[in-house]
XYZ file of C-alpha atoms in Angstrom:
578
model
C 4.839 9.533 -5.664
C 3.485 12.447 -3.618
C 3.981 15.996 -4.795
C 4.366 18.739 -2.295
C 3.653 22.342 -3.162
C 5.598 25.003 -1.178
C 5.731 28.737 -1.456
C 8.943 29.518 -3.426
C 9.881 32.718 -1.593
C 9.130 31.268 1.878
C 10.961 28.076 1.073
C 14.120 29.883 -0.053
C 13.954 31.986 3.118
C 13.777 28.833 5.223
C 16.802 27.381 3.341
C 18.634 30.655 3.877
C 19.642 31.002 0.189
C 18.115 31.926 -3.180
C 18.804 29.242 -5.746
C 18.796 29.407 -9.542
C 16.696 26.826 -11.328
C 19.730 24.688 -12.117
C 21.139 24.926 -8.516
C 17.833 23.825 -6.927
C 17.380 20.988 -9.467
C 20.951 19.818 -8.512
C 20.091 20.066 -4.844
C 16.893 18.046 -5.233
C 18.755 15.455 -7.339
C 21.469 15.095 -4.720
C 18.949 14.500 -1.967
C 16.837 12.034 -3.968
C 13.799 14.212 -4.646
C 12.681 15.835 -7.833
C 11.511 19.440 -8.707
C 8.344 18.642 -10.700
C 7.394 22.193 -11.479
C 8.266 25.883 -10.775
C 5.102 27.989 -11.387
C 6.927 31.324 -11.334
C 7.097 31.450 -15.170
C 3.872 29.644 -15.717
C 1.519 31.849 -17.812
C -1.541 29.996 -16.412
C -0.712 31.139 -12.804
C -3.166 33.763 -11.525
C -1.417 37.069 -10.788
C -2.520 36.988 -7.131
C -1.115 33.559 -6.577
C 2.436 33.401 -5.319
C 4.986 31.288 -7.229
C 5.115 27.694 -5.912
C 7.782 24.835 -6.118
C 6.067 21.499 -6.693
C 8.489 18.888 -5.377
C 8.034 15.142 -5.867
C 9.128 13.217 -2.811
C 9.530 9.384 -2.198
C 6.281 7.729 -1.082
C 8.052 6.156 1.963
C 9.346 9.416 3.292
C 6.535 10.775 5.519
C 8.919 13.310 7.016
C 9.025 15.153 3.651
C 5.302 15.626 3.279
C 5.162 19.232 4.560
C 7.049 22.457 4.205
C 8.624 22.112 7.627
C 10.023 18.575 7.248
C 11.239 19.292 3.716
C 13.052 22.466 4.699
C 14.495 20.908 7.762
C 15.836 17.833 5.943
C 17.476 19.935 3.156
C 19.110 22.245 5.713
C 20.517 19.287 7.686
C 21.696 17.769 4.388
C 23.548 21.032 3.492
C 25.003 21.343 6.909
C 23.127 24.525 7.685
C 21.695 23.170 10.930
C 22.143 20.055 13.171
C 19.531 17.332 13.360
C 16.995 18.160 16.107
C 16.740 16.092 19.283
C 13.040 15.292 19.809
C 11.990 15.098 23.440
C 8.904 13.967 25.244
C 8.453 15.888 28.386
C 8.849 13.934 31.726
C 5.541 14.472 33.496
C 4.131 12.390 36.383
C 1.238 10.164 35.437
C -1.164 11.869 37.769
C -0.434 15.197 36.010
C -0.792 13.935 32.391
C -3.870 14.488 30.352
C -5.373 11.054 29.708
C -7.717 9.220 27.433
C -9.707 6.386 28.847
C -10.719 3.675 26.308
C -14.159 2.022 26.442
C -14.483 -1.668 25.677
C -17.048 -1.094 22.835
C -14.378 0.603 20.689
C -12.684 -2.753 20.104
C -15.362 -3.638 17.447
C -14.843 -0.518 15.376
C -11.543 1.309 15.858
C -9.529 -0.266 18.674
C -6.468 1.860 18.958
C -5.862 5.464 19.944
C -2.956 7.750 20.648
C -2.566 11.348 21.724
C -0.110 14.178 22.202
C -0.106 17.844 23.051
C 1.907 20.786 21.616
C 2.237 23.760 24.002
C 2.830 27.364 23.248
C 2.325 26.966 19.471
C 2.261 30.235 17.463
C 0.509 29.775 14.153
C 0.865 31.878 11.042
C -1.430 31.449 8.049
C 1.320 29.563 6.284
C 2.154 27.213 9.165
C -1.500 26.661 9.827
C -2.160 25.692 6.126
C 0.893 23.393 6.274
C -0.384 21.809 9.493
C -3.742 21.019 7.801
C -2.029 20.018 4.641
C 0.149 17.354 6.338
C -2.914 15.815 7.922
C -4.568 15.525 4.474
C -1.330 14.004 2.959
C -1.031 11.472 5.715
C -4.701 10.602 5.464
C -4.353 9.942 1.743
C -1.134 8.045 1.890
C -0.116 6.179 5.097
C -3.636 6.165 6.526
C -5.142 4.719 3.432
C -8.025 7.150 3.044
C -8.561 7.229 6.870
C -9.310 3.474 7.018
C -6.135 2.709 8.945
C -5.708 5.917 10.866
C -7.671 9.181 11.386
C -6.184 12.339 12.847
C -8.091 14.837 14.853
C -6.579 18.205 16.019
C -8.196 20.442 18.594
C -7.701 23.651 20.507
C -6.889 22.310 24.023
C -8.002 25.406 25.717
C -11.648 24.950 24.575
C -11.983 21.415 26.135
C -11.098 19.945 29.406
C -9.546 16.551 30.233
C -9.544 13.787 31.137
C -10.901 12.485 27.886
C -12.826 9.348 26.996
C -12.879 7.218 23.851
C -16.193 5.467 23.412
C -18.440 3.815 20.810
C -22.082 4.877 20.947
C -25.124 4.322 18.702
C -25.673 7.199 16.251
C -28.844 8.253 18.022
C -27.021 8.832 21.248
C -24.333 11.047 19.700
C -25.149 14.684 19.464
C -22.853 17.582 18.632
C -22.112 20.377 16.246
C -19.811 19.040 13.509
C -16.977 21.229 12.203
C -18.168 24.170 10.118
C -21.858 23.278 10.607
C -24.506 25.614 12.061
C -26.623 23.318 14.215
C -26.301 20.285 16.578
C -27.107 16.946 15.043
C -26.976 13.289 15.881
C -24.890 10.675 14.148
C -27.626 9.776 11.512
C -28.264 13.453 10.698
C -24.575 14.085 10.360
C -24.228 11.168 7.853
C -27.175 12.581 5.785
C -25.803 16.096 5.876
C -22.258 15.122 4.818
C -23.351 12.778 1.946
C -23.126 15.808 -0.436
C -19.835 16.958 0.922
C -17.179 16.456 -1.780
C -14.345 16.109 0.816
C -15.858 14.211 3.680
C -18.521 12.166 1.849
C -15.850 9.656 0.605
C -15.115 8.614 4.199
C -18.699 7.955 5.389
C -18.633 4.257 4.280
C -15.896 3.422 6.750
C -18.359 3.470 9.731
C -21.827 4.060 8.328
C -23.087 0.531 8.591
C -21.535 -0.079 12.026
C -24.051 -0.367 14.925
C -21.865 2.105 16.976
C -19.745 5.108 16.007
C -16.439 5.908 17.705
C -16.559 9.204 19.540
C -14.178 11.203 21.812
C -15.543 13.171 24.746
C -13.910 15.568 27.198
C -14.750 15.552 30.889
C -17.842 17.696 30.371
C -19.147 15.391 27.675
C -18.329 17.801 24.853
C -17.696 15.871 21.672
C -14.206 16.464 20.431
C -14.437 14.389 17.268
C -16.254 11.499 15.631
C -13.483 9.615 13.885
C -12.697 8.966 11.185
C -15.227 11.465 9.771
C -15.126 14.893 11.434
C -14.182 16.958 14.450
C -16.529 18.962 16.577
C -16.964 22.724 15.983
C -16.441 23.398 19.657
C -12.700 22.526 19.652
C -11.951 23.957 16.228
C -8.236 25.130 15.712
C -7.721 28.707 14.652
C -4.780 31.023 14.077
C -5.111 32.064 17.735
C -4.739 28.483 19.031
C -1.639 28.074 21.235
C -2.104 24.660 22.755
C -2.840 21.858 20.297
C -4.351 18.523 21.315
C -3.787 15.810 18.740
C -5.691 12.589 18.850
C -5.417 9.595 16.469
C -7.662 6.575 16.184
C -6.724 3.516 14.184
C -7.284 -0.021 13.087
C -3.515 -0.614 12.767
C -1.277 0.024 15.725
C 1.977 0.280 13.621
C 0.508 2.940 11.372
C -0.873 4.803 14.320
C 2.617 5.148 15.886
C 4.165 6.150 12.572
C 1.635 8.919 11.855
C 1.454 10.089 15.404
C 5.251 10.565 15.416
C 5.112 12.253 11.959
C 2.582 14.811 13.206
C 4.332 15.824 16.433
C 7.887 15.867 15.113
C 6.985 18.059 12.006
C 5.241 20.714 14.029
C 6.934 20.547 17.477
C 9.321 23.190 16.155
C 6.616 25.814 16.712
C 6.214 24.846 20.385
C 7.440 27.304 22.959
C 10.210 24.914 23.633
C 11.115 23.649 20.120
C 10.994 19.962 19.459
C 9.309 19.088 22.704
C 5.988 17.254 23.047
C 3.861 16.749 26.048
C 2.691 13.038 26.350
C -0.752 11.725 27.035
C -1.717 8.746 29.073
C -3.848 6.027 27.392
C -5.807 3.823 29.808
C -6.684 0.692 28.018
C -9.820 -1.499 28.498
C -7.748 -4.287 30.269
C -6.374 -1.821 32.862
C -2.959 -1.428 31.269
C -1.520 2.026 30.649
C 0.724 3.457 27.949
C 2.239 6.839 27.215
C 2.156 8.383 23.755
C 4.007 9.339 21.628
C 7.189 7.344 21.881
C 9.996 9.359 20.235
C 12.834 7.100 21.407
C 15.296 6.536 18.503
C 15.762 2.968 17.385
C 19.273 1.410 17.530
C 20.813 -0.460 14.577
C 24.258 -1.724 14.148
C 25.643 -1.790 10.594
C 28.868 -3.321 9.392
C 31.362 -0.932 7.871
C 32.526 -3.484 5.364
C 28.864 -3.896 4.204
C 28.476 -0.116 3.582
C 31.784 0.098 1.806
C 31.240 -2.958 -0.184
C 27.849 -1.934 -1.499
C 28.954 1.661 -2.315
C 32.371 0.755 -3.705
C 33.993 2.926 -1.093
C 36.834 2.562 1.518
C 35.756 4.988 4.137
C 36.705 4.717 7.883
C 33.807 4.519 10.413
C 34.321 8.238 11.442
C 33.786 9.367 7.874
C 30.673 7.327 7.537
C 29.280 8.872 10.731
C 29.846 12.280 9.320
C 27.826 11.341 6.233
C 25.077 9.980 8.295
C 24.810 13.256 10.146
C 23.889 14.916 6.855
C 20.845 12.490 6.714
C 19.748 13.393 10.277
C 21.112 10.249 11.966
C 23.099 10.140 15.204
C 25.860 7.506 15.045
C 28.815 6.272 16.916
C 31.700 4.189 15.414
C 32.431 0.784 16.980
C 35.301 -1.574 16.159
C 34.097 -2.873 12.881
C 30.585 -1.481 12.762
C 28.587 1.634 13.353
C 25.821 2.125 15.962
C 23.076 4.178 14.258
C 20.186 5.851 16.102
C 17.197 6.123 13.811
C 15.130 9.295 14.471
C 11.407 8.940 14.969
C 10.893 10.811 11.644
C 12.245 7.799 9.652
C 9.894 4.876 9.894
C 11.104 3.835 6.419
C 14.471 2.689 7.820
C 14.060 -1.069 8.417
C 17.306 -2.706 7.379
C 20.994 -2.097 7.017
C 20.473 -1.536 3.334
C 18.450 1.621 4.144
C 21.345 3.053 6.096
C 23.707 2.062 3.274
C 21.445 3.908 0.767
C 21.470 7.073 2.881
C 25.261 6.894 3.117
C 25.365 6.790 -0.684
C 23.025 9.738 -0.930
C 25.085 11.809 1.424
C 28.334 10.883 -0.375
C 26.739 11.675 -3.728
C 25.527 9.179 -6.232
C 27.465 10.856 -9.011
C 30.688 10.657 -6.974
C 30.442 6.866 -6.324
C 33.297 4.970 -8.096
C 32.212 3.230 -11.268
C 33.660 -0.285 -11.560
C 32.860 -3.645 -13.079
C 33.258 -6.429 -10.750
C 35.619 -9.207 -11.860
C 33.582 -11.781 -9.944
C 29.870 -12.130 -9.750
C 28.148 -12.288 -6.303
C 25.386 -14.459 -7.734
C 24.839 -16.705 -10.735
C 21.809 -15.654 -12.752
C 19.547 -18.467 -13.922
C 15.775 -18.851 -14.460
C 13.611 -20.372 -11.855
C 12.880 -24.032 -12.572
C 9.178 -23.365 -13.067
C 9.820 -20.573 -15.519
C 12.359 -22.653 -17.418
C 9.851 -25.487 -17.668
C 7.068 -23.219 -18.714
C 9.368 -21.652 -21.467
C 10.093 -25.208 -22.829
C 6.434 -26.184 -22.932
C 5.614 -22.704 -24.489
C 8.266 -23.087 -27.218
C 7.267 -26.601 -28.171
C 3.573 -25.578 -28.319
C 4.504 -22.741 -30.764
C 6.644 -25.066 -32.836
C 3.670 -27.290 -33.103
C 1.665 -24.522 -34.734
C -0.289 -23.241 -31.833
C -0.661 -19.525 -31.038
C 0.129 -18.178 -27.568
C -2.407 -15.830 -25.848
C -1.923 -13.801 -22.746
C -5.242 -12.875 -21.124
C -5.646 -11.144 -17.805
C -5.294 -13.134 -14.532
C -8.533 -11.365 -13.180
C -12.022 -12.335 -14.406
C -15.611 -12.216 -13.240
C -16.993 -14.647 -10.855
C -19.433 -16.034 -13.413
C -16.706 -16.520 -16.062
C -14.681 -18.523 -13.544
C -17.628 -20.702 -12.206
C -21.184 -20.419 -13.560
C -20.155 -20.170 -17.215
C -18.026 -23.273 -16.882
C -20.836 -25.085 -15.105
C -18.724 -25.147 -11.903
C -19.864 -24.533 -8.359
C -18.121 -22.033 -6.072
C -17.542 -23.769 -2.725
C -15.883 -20.665 -1.207
C -12.578 -22.518 -0.608
C -10.735 -22.124 -3.922
C -11.042 -18.666 -5.561
C -9.295 -15.501 -4.211
C -11.955 -12.689 -4.456
C -11.340 -8.939 -4.672
C -12.826 -7.167 -1.742
C -13.845 -4.054 -3.663
C -13.858 -4.774 -7.432
C -14.237 -1.729 -9.628
C -16.094 -3.604 -12.367
C -17.833 -7.033 -12.688
C -15.155 -8.091 -15.186
C -12.533 -8.258 -12.404
C -14.060 -9.945 -9.327
C -11.808 -12.925 -8.768
C -8.349 -14.251 -9.488
C -8.770 -17.117 -11.999
C -8.655 -20.688 -10.721
C -8.441 -21.998 -14.347
C -6.907 -20.843 -17.603
C -10.017 -21.784 -19.521
C -11.990 -18.564 -19.110
C -9.186 -16.594 -20.693
C -8.760 -18.982 -23.631
C -12.536 -18.991 -24.290
C -12.813 -15.179 -24.161
C -9.821 -15.092 -26.650
C -11.781 -17.390 -29.083
C -14.958 -15.262 -28.540
C -13.205 -11.977 -29.277
C -11.596 -13.509 -32.412
C -14.644 -15.195 -33.857
C -14.005 -13.669 -37.235
C -10.506 -15.294 -37.584
C -10.266 -18.173 -40.027
C -10.871 -21.585 -38.443
C -9.424 -23.678 -37.072
C -8.142 -21.588 -34.142
C -5.393 -23.274 -32.059
C -4.325 -21.300 -28.941
C -2.499 -21.967 -25.750
C -1.376 -20.308 -22.560
C 1.227 -21.170 -19.870
C 0.722 -18.984 -16.906
C -0.392 -18.830 -13.229
C -3.708 -19.220 -11.490
C -4.310 -18.526 -7.813
C -5.807 -20.848 -5.238
C -6.684 -20.377 -1.512
C -4.376 -22.244 0.823
C -4.958 -21.609 4.527
C -1.767 -23.465 5.382
C 0.246 -20.608 4.070
C 0.807 -17.189 5.781
C -0.596 -15.294 2.849
C -3.559 -17.818 2.639
C -3.161 -18.277 -1.101
C -0.742 -19.736 -3.634
C 0.118 -19.410 -7.236
C 0.059 -22.574 -9.515
C 1.708 -22.668 -12.943
C -0.534 -24.331 -15.529
C -0.528 -24.875 -19.296
C -3.760 -24.968 -21.326
C -4.713 -25.235 -24.928
C -7.902 -24.888 -26.890
C -8.897 -25.961 -30.393
C -11.833 -24.333 -32.073
C -13.019 -25.634 -35.478
C -15.886 -27.086 -37.464
C -15.237 -30.596 -35.939
C -14.528 -31.471 -32.326
C -10.780 -31.712 -32.640
C -10.291 -33.898 -29.613
C -7.610 -35.920 -31.293
C -5.756 -32.779 -32.221
C -5.589 -31.601 -28.655
C -4.573 -35.034 -27.615
C -1.808 -35.003 -30.192
C -0.416 -31.770 -28.649
C -0.597 -33.450 -25.268
C 1.395 -36.460 -26.474
C 3.967 -34.166 -28.203
C 4.593 -32.148 -24.907
C 4.874 -35.364 -22.952
C 7.284 -36.831 -25.462
C 9.356 -33.711 -25.260
C 9.313 -33.878 -21.348
C 10.246 -37.597 -21.597
C 7.148 -38.591 -19.688
C 6.178 -42.219 -20.462
C 3.905 -43.272 -17.750
C 0.606 -41.414 -18.335
C -2.909 -42.269 -19.295
C -6.258 -40.644 -19.959
C -9.373 -41.960 -18.099
C -12.858 -40.876 -18.639
C -14.317 -38.577 -15.882
C -17.676 -36.863 -15.299
C -17.246 -33.046 -15.359
C -20.102 -30.715 -16.118
C -17.741 -28.336 -17.988
C -17.334 -31.060 -20.731
C -19.736 -32.801 -23.010
C -20.864 -36.174 -21.432
C -18.727 -39.053 -22.405
C -16.073 -36.641 -23.992
C -14.036 -35.734 -20.964
C -11.000 -37.442 -19.491
C -8.608 -36.908 -16.643
C -4.882 -36.830 -17.449
C -2.932 -39.072 -14.970
C 0.702 -39.599 -14.321
C 1.602 -43.158 -13.431
C 0.535 -46.606 -14.477
C -3.145 -47.424 -15.048
C -4.298 -49.686 -12.295
C -1.362 -48.688 -10.139
C -0.281 -45.582 -8.222
C -1.195 -42.484 -10.195
C -1.806 -38.742 -9.859
C -4.333 -36.656 -11.727
C -2.684 -33.600 -13.164
C -5.262 -32.155 -15.598
C -8.299 -32.561 -17.831
C -8.947 -32.998 -21.532
C -12.151 -32.951 -23.425
C -14.774 -31.279 -25.589
C -16.732 -28.418 -23.929
C -20.437 -28.757 -23.127
C -22.705 -26.774 -25.464
C -24.029 -24.693 -22.464
C -20.506 -23.504 -21.761
C -19.956 -22.491 -25.451
C -23.338 -20.710 -25.442
C -22.411 -18.637 -22.449
C -19.112 -17.634 -24.006
C -20.916 -16.855 -27.325
C -18.905 -19.485 -29.333
C -20.711 -21.149 -32.209
C -18.270 -23.963 -33.026
C -17.172 -26.898 -30.883
C -14.067 -26.403 -28.795
C -11.741 -29.089 -27.322
C -9.553 -27.956 -24.425
C -6.639 -29.342 -22.364
C -5.365 -28.039 -19.001
C -2.368 -29.415 -17.005
C -0.634 -28.477 -13.770
C 3.072 -27.990 -14.723
C 4.381 -27.941 -11.209
C 4.186 -31.687 -10.849
C 7.064 -32.084 -13.401
C 9.597 -30.188 -11.258
């Protein structure tokens, strides 16, 4: 989970109270966060560095990623201040600052949003917090800027209307932030390669034919997202009007991060918690106004909240608890209408509201009881129960179970088994860290053979098995892939051992009461010619279904896996028995 560092003295001032270590630990626990470290008594802290509180916050709470949001939430929770009402100023369209989107941006970063904070007064601490929140959002919700990139500018140094375009690197020229000279897109990429902070983001657009860029009305470059802003519009402590622009590849994340930025720092505006909107003119001629800070409405049953928490509270009492968690709510007949603030994108279902009611009531105060009736009946999934039966019978027959990893290299899954990758079966990792983990296995054989290879000094014969999942592409499903439970066994000895593996197959089928099955010779490059068979369910010559393979492995396969003795294997699809 993210850890937020705040100045201890400033934080206690913002909370309006000095806490002892135990008192602050208790406050954090009650709210569902955790004090990770207090550096005041840390002997390794430099004398000139102020004591800090390092607080661990939930990963889904983007409103707690900065000093302002954390202090505000704790004050509301303690009843020291009411939840703010965030407001977007009502400005006629012809008076709004606008951003016009060019059609070329659709191929690189198609979405953009903007907002303006007026009359801001930065201190060094609030400025650092403003920059720090951007970094935290970039690392977490924005997924290292791949989904969303935030740019902040001194509005008084640029002039609207703005345009969002995509141009070739040679046609973009500006002075990047903290650089001393103008440069084009290619020069900028070369210059920033050695930058420890920005260099990690260059790959996002480096190979694109066009780079996204934001211009003001005088063709001054404001930013080249998602890499860097321009020096011309750099924010300083003297900045009073802040222009925030966000570009994205994901519209949902764009709206969440835009709302997080403006709600956290609109408290510094001349009119607190107000935001000046911007007009976005899309390529198709449509217009939209950002940000949208309208609270979402959700209706939650009182009985559901009380039932989950073990309470018997009236709607009015639940509404008071929700106030402590920054909600606005109104009791209805048997339910509660809850207004979810724009700071809480993590609230998706009634269970999220129920959880916050439990937090406000106090987890330690919830009644402890043992239900005299079960809401559900626990039982294993049928496929898991079947796999456990097969696993137990294999072990009782004297075979050892292995549990290799589900990821393997592309060669292990295909080339080393003399199999061809047609591109329609294996789920591949987009950015594998090592060659050992490139694909999700489509067969249990690579794992069994690697287990034999890594235990070559174990006394022969070696009899091993595995009952686990593989993954296969399936375009008919929403997730484009499916798991399939399989069972496989391998025998390695000084003789082929085909009859031993077949004996295990017969034992498992006998235990499963499968009578109609047969083995028929097949041609498969994984196996030795004439020593491979397909396992079929049904009557020979009648209707049947192939459910697996059995055979002695080809010497080329054994050589690639560095195995010196013959190996017989068996692999079946268990899901056909359900």
